[in-house]
Amino acid sequence: MLLRFRGPDGTSRLSVEPTDTFAVLGEKLQEVLPPNVDLNTLTLSNQPHGGDRKKLKDIGSFKVSQIGLRHGDIVFVDYKLAMISSNGHANGAATPPSTSHTLSSMNRLNGQPILPTEDLPISSLPVTSPSEKIKNPWEVVKQSALDDRLDKQDGKIPRKRDHKMCRHGEKGMCDYCMPLEPFNPEYLEEKKIKNLSFHSYLRKINSATNKPELGSSFMPPLTEPYYRVKRNCPSGHPPWPDGICTKCQPSAITLQPQPFRMVDHVEFASASIIEGLLNFWRQSGAQRLGYLYGRYEEYTEVPLGIKAVVEAIYEPPQVDEVDGITLNGWHNEKEIDEAARKCGLQKVGVIWTDLIDSGEGDGSVVCKRHIDSFYLSSLEISFAARLQALNPKPTKWSDTGRFGSNFVTCVVSGDESGQITIAAYQASSSAVEMVRADIVEPSADPSVMIVQSEEDDDGVENRVRYIPEVFYRKINEYGRSVQENAKPSFPVEYLLVTLTHGFPSNPKPAFMARAPGFPIENREVIGESQELKTIGQHIGIDSRGNLKHQDDGILAVSDFHLLTFLCGMGILSEDEVALLCRVATQHDLADGYQLLSTPGWATLVAILQSTGERPPKRRSPFDDAHDGTERLAKRIGGVSLR
C-alpha cells in the first residue's frame, strides 16, 4: 500500500506491506526525513492537531494493518531535531567541512554573527576559476532556442522616409531614414527605455571587440566578473592564502549602474495567478513566497528584448510571519521542475508579498517601498543574487560558456496611492559575483549594503577571505561625478536593475481551471490541504468513476497545483504524466479521452472511489420540497413523543 506522511518538512510517500511492523516503517521513514531528526521523539497521528497521537517506539511491534491504515491514507508525523554540539553533531559525527563554506556568506547580518541552521534554502555555488575557459564556446555551448532566434535577427530599427530632409526617391535611403542600431541612445531615450536588452548590449560590445573587416580572429565579447583570488597562479608562489601577487589578486571594484538587463519584461498570463498569492495574505495577514513557472519569449516593445511569461506560482514549504518569511527544505523541487518541464515551462523567477493593511477599511495598504526608503532591501538583493547564481544563462558569446541569469525577482507591495502593485527586479552581474565571493553582507538598514572586513569580530585576521577595494561613483552636492569608497557601506541601487511588468490585453493562459481551483500546496496553516477527496470534487467524478461533464473535466485538470499533486502521487507512469501535462496545457478533447482510458487513470479513479466522498443517501419522501426550511419542519413534525 502507498502511505503519505506529512510533517514539518513536507510530505513524503512510502510503499509498505500490510504485514510490515512499525519498526520496519520507521526505518523507511528515517531515509526520507532530515538527518538530524531525533527518532525518540517521532510521533504519528491521524489528525494534524490533536487526534490519536502515538510515539513510533511505543508501537514498533504492531503491524501496519492492525492500526487500520489503508492504501492512500495520510499520516501526520511530528518530531524534534537533535541538538548539535559545538564540536559536531549530537551523535558524535563530525560536522561536514562544506557546512562552514556554505554558511560563510549568509551567516551574518549587520556585522553580527547568526547561529547556523541545518537546512538552508539555497546552497552556494562551488568556487570556479576564471581560467577555466571554454575553447570555441560558439561550437560547444547549447543556447536556448530563443537566444538562437534573436542571434539570427539583425535587430535594426526601421525608420520611415523623412519628407523634410530626404532628397531621394521612395526606394532610396540616406542618413535620415536608414535603420538604426538596436542600441541607439536617441531611440532609447525617445521610447523611455532605461536599460539595453541583453542582445542589444551584446551587439554593441561585439562591434567594438570583433572587427571582421580587419581580418582578426573572433574573440567572445562577454566575460563574467570575477572578484576572487585566481587559483593556479603561474608566478610560482604558494597558493592563497599562503601567497598572493598582482597576477592572481582581484582588481579594485568600481560599481556603476548596469547599462543592460537580461530580461526586459515580466508578463503574468492572468490576474488570477496573483490573486491566488494575495488570498493567503488576506486570510492570514502573513507574507507569502512562491516560485514563478513559465517560459521566455521575445518582447517586441524593446529592440531584441526578452520577456518572462508566468503561467503558475508554486509555493514551497515555508514559515510565514507578518514581517518576513522563513523557507523550509523543499524536498520535491526536482519533481516539480520535471512536471513543469513536461508542460513546456521552467522556473523563471521568484515572487513574495510585503503588505501591511492601512486600517482604513477600504482595502488600501501601507506604502513601504518608495524613493525615500528603498525598493529592494539588501537582504532581498542577496537572496535574489544567490538564486541568479544557481540559475546561470548559457551563451556562446562568453568565454566561460555562461553569462548572467534570466531569473527574475518580483515583489508585491503597496504604492504611493495605497494600491497593491507588483515590482520586478534583477540583481546586477556585479551583485551576483560580490555575494558569491563573500565581499558584501546584508545590513539592518535595508537601503545600504555592508562591505565585509578581512578581520573577524575578535580582531583576528581571516586568512581565507580576500576583500578587494570597492568604490562607487555618485553625483555630489556640486553636481560633479566623484568616486567614493564603499567601505563600510554603500547604497543598494548599484546592485539592482528594474524591469517592467504587466498583463496581456487578451489573456490566453495555459492553465484554465475555473475558480476557486484546486487547493494550493503547503497551506495547512490556514486550513487548506491537498487531499484525495478534493480531487474527485474538483474534477467532477461521479460514484461510478466517470466525469460528469467531459469539457469541464478537461478544464479542471488544467490546474498546475492539481498537476503537481497528481505527479507526486506516483500512480501515473511517465507516459501518462506526459499525456496529463499535454491535456492540461493544450486542452485537446481527444487527448482527454485517451487519458481516461489509461491504466494509471483507472487506478486513480479506484482510489478516489475508496477514499472519496460518501455515496448519496437514499431518496427521502421529503426531497420534493424545494424549501429547506419547510422540509426540516415536516421532518420534525413527523416525530412522535409517545
XYZ file of C-alpha atoms in Angstrom, residues 293 332-343 345 567 574 577 581:
18
model
C 6.991 28.908 -13.552
C 10.324 17.603 -4.100
C 11.801 20.519 -6.041
C 13.164 18.286 -8.797
C 9.779 16.594 -9.181
C 8.035 19.952 -9.578
C 10.648 21.133 -12.091
C 10.211 17.928 -14.094
C 6.410 18.272 -14.112
C 6.776 21.874 -15.273
C 9.237 20.815 -17.992
C 6.675 18.356 -19.372
C 4.248 21.269 -19.576
C 7.590 25.508 -18.546
C 2.515 13.677 -10.408
C 5.946 8.639 -17.236
C 2.155 12.034 -16.816
C 0.513 17.578 -18.900
